[in-house]
Short mmCIF file of C-alpha atoms in Angstrom, two decimals:
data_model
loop_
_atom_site.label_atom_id
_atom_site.label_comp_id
_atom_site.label_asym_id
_atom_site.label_seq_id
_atom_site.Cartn_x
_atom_site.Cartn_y
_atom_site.Cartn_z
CA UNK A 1 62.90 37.90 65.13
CA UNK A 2 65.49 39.36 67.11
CA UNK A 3 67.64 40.23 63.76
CA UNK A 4 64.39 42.31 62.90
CA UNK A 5 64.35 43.97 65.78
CA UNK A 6 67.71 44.90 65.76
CA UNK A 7 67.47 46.27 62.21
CA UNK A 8 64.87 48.87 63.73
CA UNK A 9 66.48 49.88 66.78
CA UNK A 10 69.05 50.69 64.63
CA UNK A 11 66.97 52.04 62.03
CA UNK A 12 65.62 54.47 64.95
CA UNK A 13 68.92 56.00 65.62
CA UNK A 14 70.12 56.80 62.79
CA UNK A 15 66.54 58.61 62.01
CA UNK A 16 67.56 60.56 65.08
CA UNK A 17 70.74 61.57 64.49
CA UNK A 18 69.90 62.80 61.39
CA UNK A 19 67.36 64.81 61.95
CA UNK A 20 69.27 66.20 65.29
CA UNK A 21 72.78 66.62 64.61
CA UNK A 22 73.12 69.34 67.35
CA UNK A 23 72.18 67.21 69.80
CA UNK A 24 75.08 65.09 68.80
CA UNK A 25 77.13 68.38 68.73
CA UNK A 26 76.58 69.49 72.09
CA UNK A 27 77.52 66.34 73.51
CA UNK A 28 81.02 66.46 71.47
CA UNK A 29 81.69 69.94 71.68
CA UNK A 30 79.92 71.42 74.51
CA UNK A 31 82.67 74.60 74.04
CA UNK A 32 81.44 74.99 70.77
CA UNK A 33 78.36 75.47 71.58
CA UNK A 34 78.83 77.93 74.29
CA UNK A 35 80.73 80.48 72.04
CA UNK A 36 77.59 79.91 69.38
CA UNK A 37 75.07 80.00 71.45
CA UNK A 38 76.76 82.58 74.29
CA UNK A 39 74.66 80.44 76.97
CA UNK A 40 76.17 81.56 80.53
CA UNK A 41 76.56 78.19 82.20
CA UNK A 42 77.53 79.85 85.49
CA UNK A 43 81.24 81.13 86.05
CA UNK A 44 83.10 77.94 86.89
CA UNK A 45 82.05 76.34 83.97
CA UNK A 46 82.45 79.43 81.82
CA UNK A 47 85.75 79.95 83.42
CA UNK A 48 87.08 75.97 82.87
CA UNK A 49 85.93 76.38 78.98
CA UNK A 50 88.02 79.64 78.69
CA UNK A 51 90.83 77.89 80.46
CA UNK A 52 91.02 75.52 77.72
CA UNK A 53 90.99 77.46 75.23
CA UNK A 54 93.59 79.50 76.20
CA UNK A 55 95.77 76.50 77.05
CA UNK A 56 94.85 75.30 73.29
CA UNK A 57 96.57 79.14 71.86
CA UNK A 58 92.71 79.49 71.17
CA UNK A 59 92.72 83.23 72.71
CA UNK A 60 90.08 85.00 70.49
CA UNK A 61 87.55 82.98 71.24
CA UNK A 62 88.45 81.91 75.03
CA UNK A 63 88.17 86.59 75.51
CA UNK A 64 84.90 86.04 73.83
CA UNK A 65 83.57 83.77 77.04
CA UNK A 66 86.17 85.94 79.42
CA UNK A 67 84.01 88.95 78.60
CA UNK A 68 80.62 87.13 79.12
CA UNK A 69 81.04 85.73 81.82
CA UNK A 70 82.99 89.28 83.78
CA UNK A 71 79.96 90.99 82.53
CA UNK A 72 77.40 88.43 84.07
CA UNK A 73 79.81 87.99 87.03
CA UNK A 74 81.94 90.51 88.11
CA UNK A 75 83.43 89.53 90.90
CA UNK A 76 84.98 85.68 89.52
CA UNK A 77 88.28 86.98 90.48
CA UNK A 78 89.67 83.86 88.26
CA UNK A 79 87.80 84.81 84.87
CA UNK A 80 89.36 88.51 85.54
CA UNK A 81 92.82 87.31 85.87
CA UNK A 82 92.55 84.88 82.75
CA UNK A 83 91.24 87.76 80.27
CA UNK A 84 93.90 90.04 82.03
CA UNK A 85 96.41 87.20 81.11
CA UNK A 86 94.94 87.06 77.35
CA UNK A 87 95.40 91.05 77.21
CA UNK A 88 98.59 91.03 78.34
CA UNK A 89 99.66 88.22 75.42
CA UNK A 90 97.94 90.32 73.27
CA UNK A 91 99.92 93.11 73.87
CA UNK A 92 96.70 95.14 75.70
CA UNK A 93 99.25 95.99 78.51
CA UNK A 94 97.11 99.01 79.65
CA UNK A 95 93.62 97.63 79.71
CA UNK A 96 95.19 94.11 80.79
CA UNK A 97 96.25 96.16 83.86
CA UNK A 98 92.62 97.78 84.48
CA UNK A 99 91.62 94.33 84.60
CA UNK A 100 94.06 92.89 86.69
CA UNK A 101 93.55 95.40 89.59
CA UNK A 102 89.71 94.42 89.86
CA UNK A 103 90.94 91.36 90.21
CA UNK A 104 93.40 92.09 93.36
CA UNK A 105 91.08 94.65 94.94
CA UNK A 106 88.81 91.48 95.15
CA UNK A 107 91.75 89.89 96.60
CA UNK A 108 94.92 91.49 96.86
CA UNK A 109 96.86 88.22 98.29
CA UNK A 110 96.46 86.10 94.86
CA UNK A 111 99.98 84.79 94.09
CA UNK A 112 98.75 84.07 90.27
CA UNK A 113 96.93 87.61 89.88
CA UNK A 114 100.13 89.15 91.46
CA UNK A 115 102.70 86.93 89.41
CA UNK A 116 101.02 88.33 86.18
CA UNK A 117 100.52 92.17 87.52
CA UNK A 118 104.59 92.31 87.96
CA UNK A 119 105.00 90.99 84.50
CA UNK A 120 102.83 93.82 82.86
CA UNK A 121 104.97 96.26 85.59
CA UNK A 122 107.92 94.58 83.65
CA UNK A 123 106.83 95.09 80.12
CA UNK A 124 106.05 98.41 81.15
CA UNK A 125 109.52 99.21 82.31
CA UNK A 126 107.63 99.82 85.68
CA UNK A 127 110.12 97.99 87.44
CA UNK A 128 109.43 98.92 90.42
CA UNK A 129 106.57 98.35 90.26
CA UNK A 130 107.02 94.83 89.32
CA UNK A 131 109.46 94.61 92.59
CA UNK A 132 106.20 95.20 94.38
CA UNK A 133 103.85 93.28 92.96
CA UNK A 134 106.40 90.94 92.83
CA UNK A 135 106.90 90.91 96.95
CA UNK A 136 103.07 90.64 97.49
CA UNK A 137 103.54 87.17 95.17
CA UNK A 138 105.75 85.72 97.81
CA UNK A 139 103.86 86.70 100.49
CA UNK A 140 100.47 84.95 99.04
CA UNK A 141 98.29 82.79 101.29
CA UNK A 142 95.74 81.41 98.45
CA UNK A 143 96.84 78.47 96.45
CA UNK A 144 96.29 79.16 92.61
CA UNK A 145 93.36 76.47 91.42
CA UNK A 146 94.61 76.71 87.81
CA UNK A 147 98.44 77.61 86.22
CA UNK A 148 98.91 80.55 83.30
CA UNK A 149 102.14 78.89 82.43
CA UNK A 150 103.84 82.14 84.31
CA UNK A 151 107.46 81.94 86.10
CA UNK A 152 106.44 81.17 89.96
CA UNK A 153 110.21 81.39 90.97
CA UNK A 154 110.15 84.71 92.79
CA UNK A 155 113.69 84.40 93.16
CA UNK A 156 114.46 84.32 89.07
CA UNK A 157 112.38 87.10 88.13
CA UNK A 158 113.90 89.12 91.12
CA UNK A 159 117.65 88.66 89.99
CA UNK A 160 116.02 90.09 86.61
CA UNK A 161 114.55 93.11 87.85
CA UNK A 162 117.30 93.99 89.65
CA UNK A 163 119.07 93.57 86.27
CA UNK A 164 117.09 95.69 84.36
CA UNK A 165 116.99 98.24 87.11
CA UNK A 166 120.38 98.58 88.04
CA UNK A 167 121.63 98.91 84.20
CA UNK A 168 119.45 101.94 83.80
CA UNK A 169 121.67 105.46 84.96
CA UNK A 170 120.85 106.94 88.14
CA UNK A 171 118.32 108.95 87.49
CA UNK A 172 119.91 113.21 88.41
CA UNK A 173 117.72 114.62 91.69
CA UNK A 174 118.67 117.50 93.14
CA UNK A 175 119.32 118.04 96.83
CA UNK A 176 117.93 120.08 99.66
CA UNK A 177 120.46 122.81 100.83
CA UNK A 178 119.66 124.52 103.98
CA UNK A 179 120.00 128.47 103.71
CA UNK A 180 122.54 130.30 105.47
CA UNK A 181 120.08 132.18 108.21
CA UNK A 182 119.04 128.75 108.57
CA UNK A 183 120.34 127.69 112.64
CA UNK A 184 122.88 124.70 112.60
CA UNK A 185 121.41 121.72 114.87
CA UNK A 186 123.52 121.16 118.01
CA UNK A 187 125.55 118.25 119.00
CA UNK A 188 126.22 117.36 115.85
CA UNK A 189 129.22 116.66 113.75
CA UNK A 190 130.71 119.04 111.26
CA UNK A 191 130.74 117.01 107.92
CA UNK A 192 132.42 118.42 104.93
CA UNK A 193 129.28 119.20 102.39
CA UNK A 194 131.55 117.19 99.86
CA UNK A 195 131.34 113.82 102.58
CA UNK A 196 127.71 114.02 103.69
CA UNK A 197 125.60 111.21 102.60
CA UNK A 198 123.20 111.53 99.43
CA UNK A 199 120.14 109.94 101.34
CA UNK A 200 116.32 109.96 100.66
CA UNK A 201 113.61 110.14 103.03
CA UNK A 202 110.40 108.45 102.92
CA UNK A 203 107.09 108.83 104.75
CA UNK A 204 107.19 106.83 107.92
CA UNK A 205 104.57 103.94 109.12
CA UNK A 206 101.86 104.28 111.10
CA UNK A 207 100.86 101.30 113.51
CA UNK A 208 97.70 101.82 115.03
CA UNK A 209 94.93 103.70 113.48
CA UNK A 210 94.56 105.94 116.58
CA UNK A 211 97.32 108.13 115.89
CA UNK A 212 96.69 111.43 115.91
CA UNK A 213 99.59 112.37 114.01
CA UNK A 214 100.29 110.64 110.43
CA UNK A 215 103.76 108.85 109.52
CA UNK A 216 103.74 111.30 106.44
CA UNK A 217 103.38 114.43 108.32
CA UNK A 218 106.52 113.48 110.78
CA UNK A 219 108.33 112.33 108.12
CA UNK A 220 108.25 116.00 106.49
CA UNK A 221 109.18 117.68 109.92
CA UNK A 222 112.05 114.84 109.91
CA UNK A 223 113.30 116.41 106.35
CA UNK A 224 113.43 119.42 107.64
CA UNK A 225 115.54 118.65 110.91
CA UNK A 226 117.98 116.20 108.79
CA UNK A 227 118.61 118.78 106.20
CA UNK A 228 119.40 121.60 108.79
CA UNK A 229 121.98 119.48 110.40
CA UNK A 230 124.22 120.03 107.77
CA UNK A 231 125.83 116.18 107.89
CA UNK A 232 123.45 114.87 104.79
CA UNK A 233 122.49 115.48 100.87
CA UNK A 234 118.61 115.01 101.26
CA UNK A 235 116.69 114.68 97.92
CA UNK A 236 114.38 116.84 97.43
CA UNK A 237 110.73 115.80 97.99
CA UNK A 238 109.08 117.03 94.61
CA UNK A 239 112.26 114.79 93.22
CA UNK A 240 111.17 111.89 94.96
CA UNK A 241 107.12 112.38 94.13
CA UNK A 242 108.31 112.27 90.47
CA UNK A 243 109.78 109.39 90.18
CA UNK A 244 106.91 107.38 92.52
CA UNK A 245 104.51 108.85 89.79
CA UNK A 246 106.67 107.29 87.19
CA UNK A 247 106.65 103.89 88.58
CA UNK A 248 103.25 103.78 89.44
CA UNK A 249 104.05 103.54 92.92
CA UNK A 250 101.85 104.48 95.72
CA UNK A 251 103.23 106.48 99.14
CA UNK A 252 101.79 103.42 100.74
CA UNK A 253 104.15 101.10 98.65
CA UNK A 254 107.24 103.02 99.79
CA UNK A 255 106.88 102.72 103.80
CA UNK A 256 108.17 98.67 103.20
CA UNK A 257 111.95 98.95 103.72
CA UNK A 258 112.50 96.97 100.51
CA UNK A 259 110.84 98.60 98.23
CA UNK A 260 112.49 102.03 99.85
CA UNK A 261 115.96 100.75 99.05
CA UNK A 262 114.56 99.99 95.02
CA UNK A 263 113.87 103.71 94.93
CA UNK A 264 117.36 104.75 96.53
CA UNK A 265 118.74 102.60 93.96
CA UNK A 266 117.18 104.33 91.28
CA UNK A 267 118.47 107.87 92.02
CA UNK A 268 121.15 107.30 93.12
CA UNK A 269 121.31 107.92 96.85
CA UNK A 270 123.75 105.73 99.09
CA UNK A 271 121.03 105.75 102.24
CA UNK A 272 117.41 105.54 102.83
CA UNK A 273 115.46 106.80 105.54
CA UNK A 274 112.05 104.94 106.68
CA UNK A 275 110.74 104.62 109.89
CA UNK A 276 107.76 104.54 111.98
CA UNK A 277 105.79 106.09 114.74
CA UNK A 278 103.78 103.63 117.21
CA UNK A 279 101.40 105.26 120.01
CA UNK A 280 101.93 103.83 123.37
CA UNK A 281 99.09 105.58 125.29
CA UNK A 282 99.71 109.01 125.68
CA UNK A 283 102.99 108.78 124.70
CA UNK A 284 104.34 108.42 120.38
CA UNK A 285 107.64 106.18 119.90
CA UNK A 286 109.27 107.32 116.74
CA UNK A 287 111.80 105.37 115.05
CA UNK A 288 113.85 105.78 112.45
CA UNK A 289 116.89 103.09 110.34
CA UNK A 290 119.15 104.31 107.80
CA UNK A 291 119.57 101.78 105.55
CA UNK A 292 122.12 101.09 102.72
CA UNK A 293 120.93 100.86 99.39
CA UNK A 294 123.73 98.59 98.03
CA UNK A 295 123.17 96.48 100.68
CA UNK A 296 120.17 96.83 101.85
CA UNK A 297 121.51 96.27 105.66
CA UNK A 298 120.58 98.57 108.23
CA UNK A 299 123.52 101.22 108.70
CA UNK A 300 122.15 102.61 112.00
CA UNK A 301 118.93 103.65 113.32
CA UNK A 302 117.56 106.02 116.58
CA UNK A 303 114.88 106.57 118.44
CA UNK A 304 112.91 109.25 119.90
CA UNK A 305 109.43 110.22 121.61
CA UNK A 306 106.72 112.70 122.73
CA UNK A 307 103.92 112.83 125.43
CA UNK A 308 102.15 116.04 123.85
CA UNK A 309 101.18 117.42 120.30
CA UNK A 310 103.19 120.91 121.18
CA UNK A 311 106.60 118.48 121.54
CA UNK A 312 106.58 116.83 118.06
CA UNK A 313 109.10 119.24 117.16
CA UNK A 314 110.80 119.00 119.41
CA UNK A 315 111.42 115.03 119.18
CA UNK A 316 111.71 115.00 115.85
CA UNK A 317 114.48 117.62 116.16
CA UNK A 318 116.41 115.65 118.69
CA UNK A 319 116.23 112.78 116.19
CA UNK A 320 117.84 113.81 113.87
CA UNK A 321 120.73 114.94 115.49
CA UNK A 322 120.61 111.32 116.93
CA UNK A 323 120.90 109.20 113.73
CA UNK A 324 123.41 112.28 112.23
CA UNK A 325 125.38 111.27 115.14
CA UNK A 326 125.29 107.49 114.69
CA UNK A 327 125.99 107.98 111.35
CA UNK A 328 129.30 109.60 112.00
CA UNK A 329 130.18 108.20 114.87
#
């Protein structure tokens, strides 16, 4: 009796395999059946299937879910940086890119999404750029939930860019010259035009956001006073818009010290100039470093301050007879 039995219980299944074999799909290849059917099984899950394909070389088809699911989902920061990550392997750099910065304007701190925007800065001979992006990595607070098989040693792909920037030629800028009606800034010294320091400056930080004044604007006066004290080669601003344009860098990226001495590098200078105003009250602290690009240690810096709109000049002027003064001591 209980051979019989057996016989159709079995009987039974077989019946309904046969006459359901994509049940018994599904169950074995639940990817499968997602690319088929294009079901959206929310962005996690969508994401995870994508994931493996991707780690299976399987790219096509994990962009086919990638696509889906940004559509459906636009803001699943994770499915943007895996099809930016399948773009960029597929040579895409330029849309890969597009992708990549919805992705970090969701949330600019991801050390995975900012790992793979320096390498398409790389490929793109953006390398600074990728020095950028690159700094932003190290500075990440989110921990990655999944691994694109990327470098993570900030340190290695560093000591590369700096490779591949420093064997490019100094890019040929031309300097500021003051004209000879021009009035010499006192107390300074007399530096033969042949001596002076090739030096670029860059617009200044602002801390506080109740500044009436911004960093960029004092940073232009500042040109101005540094070039008419006769003891410095200042590159031309135009020169320096040029090559930010180039890289793809922002005025905002520039203000970080580090990123400053990357662009000195590149044309050539021997100094930067950043520095910073910070409003104490009524009064504005301005400060200002000149750093050394080979280095990237801080040659000498000065400091100066105003109580009133009408005496911006005014400081600004007296600063930059300072630092000419602590440069040539």
């Amino acid at each position: 009796m209980s051979r019989v039995l057996f016989l159709i219980l079995f009987a039974a299944l077989l019946e309904g395999l046969l006459f359901c074999p994509q049940l018994l799909l599904a169950q074995k290849h639940p990817i499968r059946e997602l690319k088929k059917n294009g079901r959206d099984e929310g962005p996690e899950k969508n994401f995870a299937a994508a994931l493996r394909l991707f780690k299976n070389r399987q790219r096509g088809e994990a962009r086919d879910i990638l696509e889906r699911t940004v559509k459906n989902h636009p803001v699943h920061v994770k499915s943007l940086v895996l099809l930016a990550a399948i773009l960029f392997e597929d040579g895409k750099y330029d849309t890969a890119e597009l992708v990549l910065r919805r992705a970090l304007k969701l949330e600019p701190r991801h050390r995975a999404a900012n790992l793979l925007a320096s390498r398409i800065a790389e490929a793109q001979k953006k390398y600074l750029r990728a020095f950028e992006y690159l700094r932003r990595a190290a500075k990440a607070s989110t921990t990655d939930e999944f691994d694109l098989g990327y470098e993570s040693d900030v340190n290695a792909v560093q000591e590369r860019l700096h490779s591949a920037l420093t064997s490019q030629s100094p890019r040929r800028v031309d300097f500021s010259r003051p004209s000879e009606d021009e009035p010499v800034t006192a107390n300074v010294p007399t530096i033969d035009e042949s001596s002076r320091l090739r030096v670029a400056v860059f617009p200044f930080g602002t801390a506080g956001s109740d500044s009436t004044l911004s960093g960029a604007s004092v940073s232009e006066m500042f040109t101005t006073a540094i070039v008419q004290t006769r003891c410095f080669m200042v590159v031309e601003r135009h020169q320096l818009d040029k090559v930010l344009h180039e890289q793809d860098l922002e005025l905002s990226d520039v203000m970080d010290q580090e990123t400053a001495v990357k662009v000195g590098e590149l044309i050539g200078v021997e100094a930067v100039i950043v520095g910073s105003l910070l409003p104490l009250g009524i009064r504005t602290e301005i400060d200002v470093r000149l750093v050394n690009t080979a280095t990237g240690v801080v040659r000498c810096a000065a400091n100066s301050g105003f109580d009133a709109l009408e005496k911006t000049r005014a400081a600004v002027n007296d600063l930059a007879a300072a630092l000419a003064r602590a440069a040539y001591p």
